[in-house]
Amino acid sequence: MQRKISPVAKQAVAHYIAESEKLNQTCDNPTLKQIRQQAQALLQQQAFPTQRDEDWQYTRLTGFVQNHFAVKQANKVTSEQVRQFMPDFAVTMVVFVDGWFNESLSDDLDALPKGLTFESLREAYDIAGDTEALFDREKHITKEPFGVLNSLLLADGFYLQVGANAYSDLPLFVLNIQTGSNHMCNVRNRIDLAENAELTLVERFVSLESLTESNQAASCTNVVTEVNMAKSARFKQVVMQEQSDNAFYFNNQFIYQADNSSCMTFYGSAGSQLSRHQNHIFMNGEHIESQQNSACLAKDKETVDSRTDTQHNDVWGNSQQLHKYVLTDQAVGVFNGMIRVDQKAQKTDGQMDNKNLLLSDSAKMDTKPQLEIYADDVKCSHGSASGQIDKNQIFYLQARGIRRADAIKMITHAFLLEPAEVIANDAIRHWVINRLSAGLASIQK
């Protein structure tokens, strides 16, 4: 049956296909042009999802579809403006502005430790040879609507290779700055970790609206990241999304794990009128470990959506998840998690927990934790709970001389920050806690 597409959605589809064609007209890479053309055909056929689509039932795209974001050159950003977003611990810094790699604002990436190679994806496209290998998993990516859009507007991102047994003492800090200029920041990243390699990656998404004349203009960030992990590789990741209140944020992560590898990914969300962060983890070997935690807060009429899809495809896999939301005003929270255990994946241990704190009568949480199990010797569970602060907890603190307002703040802080405890690096964990605490302070004024 032909999918019905509204006139507004048709205009959005036509706009993004035109943007894609502009990119193709200045592109000499046949593989890249073909990827964009295939995505054009998919978008033409499917358009953007609506609330009739089950996966988008609680995440309305009306505001996104009505805005037509353009892929433009980056606005100018100074090193002083970048400095305000730097963490308080030593890092190797990479800066993207409006979706484009900025070499002058980044550290000297030629000085990375032996075994680590960083390229902007623009450079990787220009490398003679097997460009097609960079797109060997397009079928997975284009199953997601914003994966299709990402392929349609492929322009820049980074390609990081970590050789066998290689690692860096310093975390790689990737700062994505959105300048609030009706810009589409379309970023495609790829990370290849060889056997026994290790990487700590911290990503931060922020807005710098003061650069534009119209500081109320919305912008959109759309990211796809692929992580390929060989045997015994270790990947630790923190993603902090703190864009402006009128921004849009979409991020799809595809992580492929081999035998004995371990992955820890933490997502913190404290901004954007609509944000949606999705992890797709494929545990394709024996004795794999994965940990996915998130801490999300939303205010006003914001929608914060966090999703996980964890595929246990071999024996002795262990996956752990803890997701917490704090919602106030008329904010909407959405969580959807799936643990799928293949028939081959005996001795799987998969745990998923979602807890949500509603600070107002108008806030709303939609949650759907799911298990799909085909093996018979596994230990899996999921759970979800939503509610307001327990009055007994408030009374307990008030009885010890703590004012009611302070008691509520203390309880909310303790609730939201628990998922961050999984971050082993003390400096990174404290930085994340400070960022989330700042977000909480802004909604508890």
Tab-separated table of C-alpha atoms in Angstrom:
chain	number	residue	atom	x	y	z
A	1	MET	CA	0.000	0.000	0.000
A	2	GLN	CA	1.295	3.456	-0.919
A	3	ARG	CA	2.193	5.441	2.180
A	4	LYS	CA	0.164	8.628	2.584
A	5	ILE	CA	2.380	11.679	2.891
A	6	SER	CA	1.065	15.044	4.056
A	7	PRO	CA	1.748	18.183	1.979
A	8	VAL	CA	4.012	19.533	4.755
A	9	ALA	CA	6.029	16.309	4.791
A	10	LYS	CA	6.258	16.335	0.976
A	11	GLN	CA	7.748	19.832	1.124
A	12	ALA	CA	10.297	18.671	3.704
A	13	VAL	CA	11.231	15.632	1.592
A	14	ALA	CA	11.653	17.810	-1.511
A	15	HIS	CA	13.816	20.260	0.453
A	16	TYR	CA	16.233	17.628	1.786
A	17	ILE	CA	16.503	15.879	-1.582
A	18	ALA	CA	17.390	19.254	-3.119
A	19	GLU	CA	20.037	19.740	-0.399
A	20	SER	CA	21.414	16.287	-1.207
A	21	GLU	CA	21.562	17.109	-4.925
A	22	LYS	CA	23.528	20.276	-4.154
A	23	LEU	CA	26.107	18.153	-2.354
A	24	ASN	CA	26.278	15.692	-5.235
A	25	GLN	CA	26.840	18.461	-7.780
A	26	THR	CA	30.113	19.366	-6.078
A	27	CYS	CA	31.199	15.791	-5.352
A	28	ASP	CA	33.644	13.705	-7.408
A	29	ASN	CA	33.396	10.539	-5.341
A	30	PRO	CA	31.096	8.037	-7.157
A	31	THR	CA	30.522	5.914	-4.036
A	32	LEU	CA	29.443	8.910	-2.011
A	33	LYS	CA	27.114	10.102	-4.764
A	34	GLN	CA	25.585	6.642	-4.995
A	35	ILE	CA	24.995	6.452	-1.216
A	36	ARG	CA	23.200	9.800	-1.326
A	37	GLN	CA	21.102	8.796	-4.348
A	38	GLN	CA	20.024	5.556	-2.669
A	39	ALA	CA	19.012	7.532	0.408
A	40	GLN	CA	17.080	9.974	-1.782
A	41	ALA	CA	15.038	7.087	-3.173
A	42	LEU	CA	14.325	5.787	0.335
A	43	LEU	CA	13.247	9.184	1.645
A	44	GLN	CA	11.069	9.762	-1.416
A	45	GLN	CA	9.347	6.451	-0.720
A	46	GLN	CA	9.077	6.582	3.081
A	47	ALA	CA	9.137	10.294	3.942
A	48	PHE	CA	9.333	11.000	7.683
A	49	PRO	CA	7.590	8.842	10.301
A	50	THR	CA	4.403	9.989	11.990
A	51	GLN	CA	2.666	9.000	15.199
A	52	ARG	CA	1.023	6.198	13.238
A	53	ASP	CA	4.406	4.481	13.197
A	54	GLU	CA	4.814	2.480	16.390
A	55	ASP	CA	8.399	3.570	17.040
A	56	TRP	CA	7.380	7.222	16.749
A	57	GLN	CA	4.028	7.059	18.507
A	58	TYR	CA	5.158	9.254	21.408
A	59	THR	CA	7.801	11.351	19.637
A	60	ARG	CA	6.191	13.969	17.434
A	61	LEU	CA	8.205	15.256	14.502
A	62	THR	CA	5.818	18.073	13.578
A	63	GLY	CA	8.234	20.816	14.617
A	64	PHE	CA	11.135	19.208	12.779
A	65	VAL	CA	9.187	18.702	9.551
A	66	GLN	CA	7.984	22.308	9.542
A	67	ASN	CA	11.572	23.572	9.722
A	68	HIS	CA	13.700	23.200	6.622
A	69	PHE	CA	17.315	23.008	7.763
A	70	ALA	CA	20.112	23.649	5.306
A	71	VAL	CA	23.578	22.156	4.970
A	72	LYS	CA	25.731	25.285	4.927
A	73	GLN	CA	29.302	26.198	5.632
A	74	ALA	CA	30.111	26.673	9.292
A	75	ASN	CA	29.895	30.034	11.029
A	76	LYS	CA	33.071	31.410	12.530
A	77	VAL	CA	33.819	30.391	16.109
A	78	THR	CA	36.768	31.660	18.133
A	79	SER	CA	39.027	29.732	20.468
A	80	GLU	CA	37.718	31.866	23.357
A	81	GLN	CA	34.186	30.709	22.589
A	82	VAL	CA	35.345	27.093	22.422
A	83	ARG	CA	37.131	27.392	25.758
A	84	GLN	CA	33.876	27.824	27.701
A	85	PHE	CA	32.844	24.303	26.698
A	86	MET	CA	36.121	22.615	27.619
A	87	PRO	CA	36.120	20.087	30.452
A	88	ASP	CA	38.260	20.592	33.543
A	89	PHE	CA	40.466	17.563	32.872
A	90	ALA	CA	43.179	16.840	30.318
A	91	VAL	CA	41.918	15.682	26.909
A	92	THR	CA	42.789	15.518	23.246
A	93	MET	CA	40.267	17.896	21.718
A	94	VAL	CA	38.457	17.661	18.376
A	95	VAL	CA	36.075	20.458	17.368
A	96	PHE	CA	33.196	20.369	14.899
A	97	VAL	CA	31.285	23.553	14.083
A	98	ASP	CA	27.875	23.218	12.427
A	99	GLY	CA	28.760	19.648	11.488
A	100	TRP	CA	32.159	20.449	9.925
A	101	PHE	CA	35.557	19.463	11.325
A	102	ASN	CA	37.546	22.542	12.384
A	103	GLU	CA	41.263	21.750	12.333
A	104	SER	CA	42.396	25.133	13.636
A	105	LEU	CA	40.291	24.825	16.813
A	106	SER	CA	41.298	21.195	17.422
A	107	ASP	CA	44.465	19.844	18.974
A	108	ASP	CA	47.304	18.565	16.792
A	109	LEU	CA	45.862	15.175	15.838
A	110	ASP	CA	49.083	14.123	14.122
A	111	ALA	CA	50.516	13.865	17.629
A	112	LEU	CA	48.128	11.132	18.753
A	113	PRO	CA	49.800	8.120	20.414
A	114	LYS	CA	51.207	5.402	18.192
A	115	GLY	CA	48.476	3.241	16.713
A	116	LEU	CA	45.771	5.947	16.677
A	117	THR	CA	44.831	7.577	13.382
A	118	PHE	CA	42.277	10.373	13.058
A	119	GLU	CA	40.890	11.744	9.802
A	120	SER	CA	37.968	13.955	9.046
A	121	LEU	CA	35.526	11.997	6.939
A	122	ARG	CA	35.973	14.584	4.177
A	123	GLU	CA	39.619	13.525	3.964
A	124	ALA	CA	38.685	9.857	4.066
A	125	TYR	CA	36.337	10.335	1.111
A	126	ASP	CA	39.196	11.814	-0.902
A	127	ILE	CA	41.566	8.947	-0.185
A	128	ALA	CA	42.090	6.860	-3.281
A	129	GLY	CA	41.095	3.264	-2.745
A	130	ASP	CA	38.288	1.392	-1.069
A	131	THR	CA	35.843	4.132	-0.072
A	132	GLU	CA	33.037	1.561	-0.261
A	133	ALA	CA	34.444	-0.130	2.863
A	134	LEU	CA	33.377	2.918	4.878
A	135	PHE	CA	29.759	2.164	4.014
A	136	ASP	CA	29.615	-1.599	4.479
A	137	ARG	CA	26.758	-1.412	6.973
A	138	GLU	CA	24.422	1.003	5.217
A	139	LYS	CA	21.596	-1.555	5.421
A	140	HIS	CA	21.551	-1.246	9.203
A	141	ILE	CA	21.802	2.538	9.144
A	142	THR	CA	19.042	3.134	6.614
A	143	LYS	CA	16.547	1.123	8.650
A	144	GLU	CA	16.308	4.246	10.798
A	145	PRO	CA	14.559	7.312	9.289
A	146	PHE	CA	17.272	9.666	10.525
A	147	GLY	CA	19.893	7.215	9.341
A	148	VAL	CA	18.412	7.699	5.872
A	149	LEU	CA	18.601	11.470	6.311
A	150	ASN	CA	22.206	11.158	7.487
A	151	SER	CA	23.170	9.180	4.361
A	152	LEU	CA	21.249	11.639	2.209
A	153	LEU	CA	23.289	14.593	3.518
A	154	LEU	CA	26.663	12.885	4.023
A	155	ALA	CA	29.276	15.598	4.270
A	156	ASP	CA	31.663	15.348	7.223
A	157	GLY	CA	32.428	13.542	10.459
A	158	PHE	CA	35.440	11.598	11.659
A	159	TYR	CA	37.112	8.281	10.994
A	160	LEU	CA	39.184	7.022	13.931
A	161	GLN	CA	41.310	3.885	13.832
A	162	VAL	CA	42.897	2.376	16.933
A	163	GLY	CA	45.439	-0.315	16.134
A	164	ALA	CA	46.005	-3.612	17.923
A	165	ASN	CA	46.992	-3.139	21.589
A	166	ALA	CA	46.959	0.664	21.132
A	167	TYR	CA	45.412	3.131	23.554
A	168	SER	CA	45.650	6.753	24.633
A	169	ASP	CA	46.204	7.992	28.169
A	170	LEU	CA	44.039	11.025	27.401
A	171	PRO	CA	40.345	10.787	26.546
A	172	LEU	CA	39.378	11.990	23.082
A	173	PHE	CA	36.994	14.930	23.608
A	174	VAL	CA	34.804	15.718	20.586
A	175	LEU	CA	33.008	19.059	20.876
A	176	ASN	CA	30.100	19.612	18.482
A	177	ILE	CA	29.062	23.272	18.374
A	178	GLN	CA	25.770	24.288	16.806
A	179	THR	CA	25.617	27.998	15.997
A	180	GLY	CA	21.836	28.272	15.842
A	181	SER	CA	21.486	29.422	12.260
A	182	ASN	CA	18.797	27.151	10.816
A	183	HIS	CA	21.664	24.807	10.090
A	184	MET	CA	21.607	21.034	9.637
A	185	CYS	CA	24.654	19.609	11.431
A	186	ASN	CA	24.884	16.233	9.733
A	187	VAL	CA	27.744	14.163	11.132
A	188	ARG	CA	28.844	10.612	10.261
A	189	ASN	CA	31.491	9.000	12.477
A	190	ARG	CA	33.264	5.679	12.228
A	191	ILE	CA	35.527	4.096	14.857
A	192	ASP	CA	37.513	0.897	14.257
A	193	LEU	CA	39.077	-0.724	17.319
A	194	ALA	CA	41.536	-3.523	16.531
A	195	GLU	CA	42.231	-6.475	18.806
A	196	ASN	CA	42.894	-5.502	22.422
A	197	ALA	CA	42.677	-1.778	21.579
A	198	GLU	CA	41.160	0.697	24.042
A	199	LEU	CA	39.457	4.066	23.587
A	200	THR	CA	37.823	6.561	25.928
A	201	LEU	CA	35.591	8.971	24.014
A	202	VAL	CA	33.723	11.974	25.440
A	203	GLU	CA	31.297	13.807	23.129
A	204	ARG	CA	29.545	17.046	23.953
A	205	PHE	CA	26.807	18.718	21.892
A	206	VAL	CA	26.203	22.408	22.606
A	207	SER	CA	24.686	25.519	21.007
A	208	LEU	CA	26.275	28.918	20.490
A	209	GLU	CA	23.320	31.029	19.463
A	210	SER	CA	24.872	34.399	20.195
A	211	LEU	CA	26.768	34.175	16.910
A	212	THR	CA	23.675	34.731	14.844
A	213	GLU	CA	21.532	37.791	14.338
A	214	SER	CA	18.420	35.758	14.997
A	215	ASN	CA	19.275	33.868	18.145
A	216	GLN	CA	15.900	32.183	18.206
A	217	ALA	CA	16.507	30.224	15.000
A	218	ALA	CA	16.370	26.477	15.507
A	219	SER	CA	19.012	24.116	14.231
A	220	CYS	CA	19.254	20.374	13.953
A	221	THR	CA	22.015	17.908	14.781
A	222	ASN	CA	21.786	14.486	13.144
A	223	VAL	CA	24.569	12.028	13.985
A	224	VAL	CA	25.322	8.448	13.013
A	225	THR	CA	28.264	6.698	14.689
A	226	GLU	CA	29.547	3.223	13.874
A	227	VAL	CA	31.885	1.449	16.305
A	228	ASN	CA	33.539	-1.778	15.172
A	229	MET	CA	35.196	-3.675	18.032
A	230	ALA	CA	37.585	-6.565	17.403
A	231	LYS	CA	38.382	-9.275	19.966
A	232	SER	CA	39.134	-8.034	23.491
A	233	ALA	CA	38.696	-4.373	22.496
A	234	ARG	CA	37.475	-1.917	25.136
A	235	PHE	CA	35.318	1.131	24.425
A	236	LYS	CA	34.221	3.680	27.011
A	237	GLN	CA	31.970	6.519	25.891
A	238	VAL	CA	30.179	9.499	27.401
A	239	VAL	CA	27.740	11.602	25.350
A	240	MET	CA	26.426	14.871	26.830
A	241	GLN	CA	23.645	16.611	24.916
A	242	GLU	CA	23.199	20.223	26.117
A	243	GLN	CA	21.910	22.065	23.075
A	244	SER	CA	19.635	25.103	23.268
A	245	ASP	CA	15.964	24.806	24.107
A	246	ASN	CA	14.892	25.275	20.459
A	247	ALA	CA	17.303	22.729	18.959
A	248	PHE	CA	16.645	19.270	17.543
A	249	TYR	CA	18.973	16.332	18.242
A	250	PHE	CA	18.993	12.867	16.651
A	251	ASN	CA	21.757	10.327	17.230
A	252	ASN	CA	21.940	6.702	16.087
A	253	GLN	CA	24.863	4.596	17.345
A	254	PHE	CA	25.680	1.174	15.886
A	255	ILE	CA	28.179	-0.811	17.981
A	256	TYR	CA	29.448	-4.197	16.785
A	257	GLN	CA	31.283	-6.303	19.364
A	258	ALA	CA	33.506	-9.380	18.898
A	259	ASP	CA	34.633	-12.003	21.453
A	260	ASN	CA	35.651	-10.805	24.915
A	261	SER	CA	35.138	-7.127	24.093
A	262	SER	CA	33.580	-4.687	26.543
A	263	CYS	CA	31.576	-1.531	25.892
A	264	MET	CA	30.352	1.113	28.333
A	265	THR	CA	28.258	3.972	26.971
A	266	PHE	CA	26.591	6.723	29.010
A	267	TYR	CA	24.161	9.297	27.625
A	268	GLY	CA	23.238	12.500	29.452
A	269	SER	CA	20.518	14.779	28.084
A	270	ALA	CA	19.750	18.305	29.307
A	271	GLY	CA	18.536	20.366	26.365
A	272	SER	CA	16.811	20.544	22.947
A	273	GLN	CA	13.097	20.833	22.292
A	274	LEU	CA	13.261	17.324	20.799
A	275	SER	CA	16.063	14.827	21.344
A	276	ARG	CA	16.265	11.177	20.398
A	277	HIS	CA	19.317	9.023	21.159
A	278	GLN	CA	19.436	5.399	20.065
A	279	ASN	CA	21.973	2.643	20.744
A	280	HIS	CA	22.008	-0.436	18.526
A	281	ILE	CA	24.401	-2.978	20.047
A	282	PHE	CA	25.264	-6.238	18.303
A	283	MET	CA	27.004	-8.682	20.672
A	284	ASN	CA	28.416	-10.981	18.017
A	285	GLY	CA	30.864	-13.084	20.037
A	286	GLU	CA	31.440	-15.003	23.261
A	287	HIS	CA	31.945	-13.459	26.705
A	288	ILE	CA	30.986	-9.932	25.643
A	289	GLU	CA	30.058	-7.257	28.162
A	290	SER	CA	28.025	-4.119	27.526
A	291	GLN	CA	26.767	-1.391	29.840
A	292	GLN	CA	24.306	1.279	28.673
A	293	ASN	CA	23.162	3.946	31.108
A	294	SER	CA	21.378	7.240	30.614
A	295	ALA	CA	20.282	10.218	32.700
A	296	CYS	CA	17.775	12.559	31.049
A	297	LEU	CA	15.962	15.676	32.200
A	298	ALA	CA	13.423	17.816	30.403
A	299	LYS	CA	11.352	20.911	31.113
A	300	ASP	CA	8.708	23.120	29.474
A	301	LYS	CA	7.307	21.241	26.445
A	302	GLU	CA	10.521	19.386	25.605
A	303	THR	CA	10.528	15.759	24.480
A	304	VAL	CA	13.455	13.542	25.478
A	305	ASP	CA	13.601	10.090	23.900
A	306	SER	CA	16.283	7.478	24.658
A	307	ARG	CA	16.309	3.969	23.159
A	308	THR	CA	18.384	0.830	23.222
A	309	ASP	CA	18.358	-2.265	21.044
A	310	THR	CA	20.679	-4.941	22.434
A	311	GLN	CA	21.205	-8.086	20.379
A	312	HIS	CA	22.741	-11.061	22.215
A	313	ASN	CA	23.962	-13.283	19.398
A	314	ASP	CA	26.419	-15.634	21.152
A	315	VAL	CA	27.021	-17.401	24.456
A	316	TRP	CA	27.976	-15.917	27.840
A	317	GLY	CA	26.976	-12.346	27.000
A	318	ASN	CA	26.361	-9.858	29.808
A	319	SER	CA	24.421	-6.602	29.290
A	320	GLN	CA	23.396	-4.148	32.003
A	321	GLN	CA	21.271	-1.008	31.656
A	322	LEU	CA	19.986	1.730	33.963
A	323	HIS	CA	17.991	4.652	32.543
A	324	LYS	CA	16.602	7.493	34.655
A	325	TYR	CA	14.480	10.525	33.702
A	326	VAL	CA	13.481	13.666	35.580
A	327	LEU	CA	10.595	15.550	33.968
A	328	THR	CA	8.878	18.786	34.935
A	329	ASP	CA	6.367	21.294	33.506
A	330	GLN	CA	4.739	19.686	30.413
A	331	ALA	CA	7.785	17.706	29.342
A	332	VAL	CA	7.464	14.285	27.728
A	333	GLY	CA	9.899	11.435	28.310
A	334	VAL	CA	10.109	8.353	26.100
A	335	PHE	CA	12.102	5.201	26.784
A	336	ASN	CA	12.107	2.113	24.595
A	337	GLY	CA	14.516	-0.729	25.288
A	338	MET	CA	14.813	-4.131	23.671
A	339	ILE	CA	16.961	-7.069	24.754
A	340	ARG	CA	16.882	-9.804	22.130
A	341	VAL	CA	18.508	-13.147	22.903
A	342	ASP	CA	19.263	-15.418	19.956
A	343	GLN	CA	18.707	-19.172	20.256
A	344	LYS	CA	22.479	-19.605	20.185
A	345	ALA	CA	23.079	-17.155	23.037
A	346	GLN	CA	22.906	-19.529	26.010
A	347	LYS	CA	24.097	-18.322	29.436
A	348	THR	CA	23.066	-14.744	28.617
A	349	ASP	CA	22.657	-12.300	31.478
A	350	GLY	CA	20.639	-9.247	30.398
A	351	GLN	CA	19.252	-6.670	32.829
A	352	MET	CA	17.398	-3.448	32.003
A	353	ASP	CA	15.910	-0.963	34.476
A	354	ASN	CA	14.078	2.300	33.791
A	355	LYS	CA	12.966	4.703	36.547
A	356	ASN	CA	11.304	8.083	36.133
A	357	LEU	CA	10.604	10.997	38.441
A	358	LEU	CA	7.762	13.376	37.552
A	359	LEU	CA	8.056	16.787	39.225
A	360	SER	CA	4.739	18.150	37.937
A	361	ASP	CA	1.235	16.865	37.310
A	362	SER	CA	1.534	17.730	33.602
A	363	ALA	CA	4.775	15.862	32.856
A	364	LYS	CA	4.343	12.585	31.008
A	365	MET	CA	6.448	9.435	30.633
A	366	ASP	CA	5.967	6.703	28.018
A	367	THR	CA	8.121	3.654	28.563
A	368	LYS	CA	8.392	0.265	26.904
A	369	PRO	CA	11.087	-2.143	28.123
A	370	GLN	CA	11.023	-5.380	26.117
A	371	LEU	CA	12.544	-8.873	26.156
A	372	GLU	CA	12.617	-11.235	23.194
A	373	ILE	CA	14.229	-14.528	24.190
A	374	TYR	CA	14.837	-17.608	22.019
A	375	ALA	CA	17.405	-19.378	24.244
A	376	ASP	CA	16.354	-21.475	27.256
A	377	ASP	CA	19.299	-21.052	29.632
A	378	VAL	CA	19.401	-17.317	30.306
A	379	LYS	CA	18.945	-14.807	33.116
A	380	CYS	CA	17.104	-11.736	31.839
A	381	SER	CA	14.866	-9.137	33.429
A	382	HIS	CA	13.449	-5.700	32.828
A	383	GLY	CA	11.572	-3.214	34.925
A	384	SER	CA	10.109	0.260	34.844
A	385	ALA	CA	8.599	2.607	37.423
A	386	SER	CA	7.321	6.184	37.189
A	387	GLY	CA	6.034	8.449	39.914
A	388	GLN	CA	6.432	11.582	41.985
A	389	ILE	CA	8.725	12.073	44.966
A	390	ASP	CA	7.807	9.969	47.975
A	391	LYS	CA	6.352	12.294	50.618
A	392	ASN	CA	7.941	10.151	53.333
A	393	GLN	CA	11.400	10.914	51.933
A	394	ILE	CA	10.673	14.644	52.066
A	395	PHE	CA	9.301	14.340	55.613
A	396	TYR	CA	12.391	12.370	56.690
A	397	LEU	CA	14.718	15.164	55.567
A	398	GLN	CA	12.466	17.943	56.920
A	399	ALA	CA	12.484	16.196	60.303
A	400	ARG	CA	16.266	16.690	60.288
A	401	GLY	CA	16.011	20.442	59.785
A	402	ILE	CA	16.274	20.546	55.993
A	403	ARG	CA	13.908	22.941	54.227
A	404	ARG	CA	11.305	21.362	51.950
A	405	ALA	CA	12.713	22.963	48.778
A	406	ASP	CA	16.225	21.774	49.626
A	407	ALA	CA	14.937	18.303	50.469
A	408	ILE	CA	13.305	18.014	47.032
A	409	LYS	CA	16.549	19.126	45.362
A	410	MET	CA	18.602	16.591	47.301
A	411	ILE	CA	16.256	13.718	46.468
A	412	THR	CA	16.100	14.684	42.781
A	413	HIS	CA	19.884	14.975	42.494
A	414	ALA	CA	20.475	11.605	44.107
A	415	PHE	CA	17.870	10.022	41.830
A	416	LEU	CA	19.187	11.412	38.521
A	417	LEU	CA	22.903	10.976	39.125
A	418	GLU	CA	22.893	7.241	39.911
A	419	PRO	CA	23.410	6.111	36.268
A	420	ALA	CA	26.632	8.190	36.114
A	421	GLU	CA	28.229	5.992	38.779
A	422	VAL	CA	29.112	3.508	36.034
A	423	ILE	CA	31.757	5.946	34.703
A	424	ALA	CA	35.014	4.620	36.144
A	425	ASN	CA	37.208	7.637	35.373
A	426	ASP	CA	36.845	9.971	38.395
A	427	ALA	CA	37.471	13.195	36.452
A	428	ILE	CA	34.966	12.349	33.708
A	429	ARG	CA	32.365	11.183	36.224
A	430	HIS	CA	32.649	14.398	38.265
A	431	TRP	CA	32.401	16.481	35.087
A	432	VAL	CA	29.228	14.621	34.036
A	433	ILE	CA	27.735	15.066	37.512
A	434	ASN	CA	28.488	18.800	37.367
A	435	ARG	CA	26.853	19.101	33.924
A	436	LEU	CA	23.706	17.256	35.051
A	437	SER	CA	23.605	19.230	38.307
A	438	ALA	CA	23.731	22.472	36.320
A	439	GLY	CA	20.827	21.213	34.204
A	440	LEU	CA	18.840	20.336	37.307
A	441	ALA	CA	19.544	23.717	38.866
A	442	SER	CA	18.096	25.419	35.792
A	443	ILE	CA	14.770	23.609	36.149
A	444	GLN	CA	14.552	23.954	39.929
A	445	LYS	CA	14.926	27.727	40.174
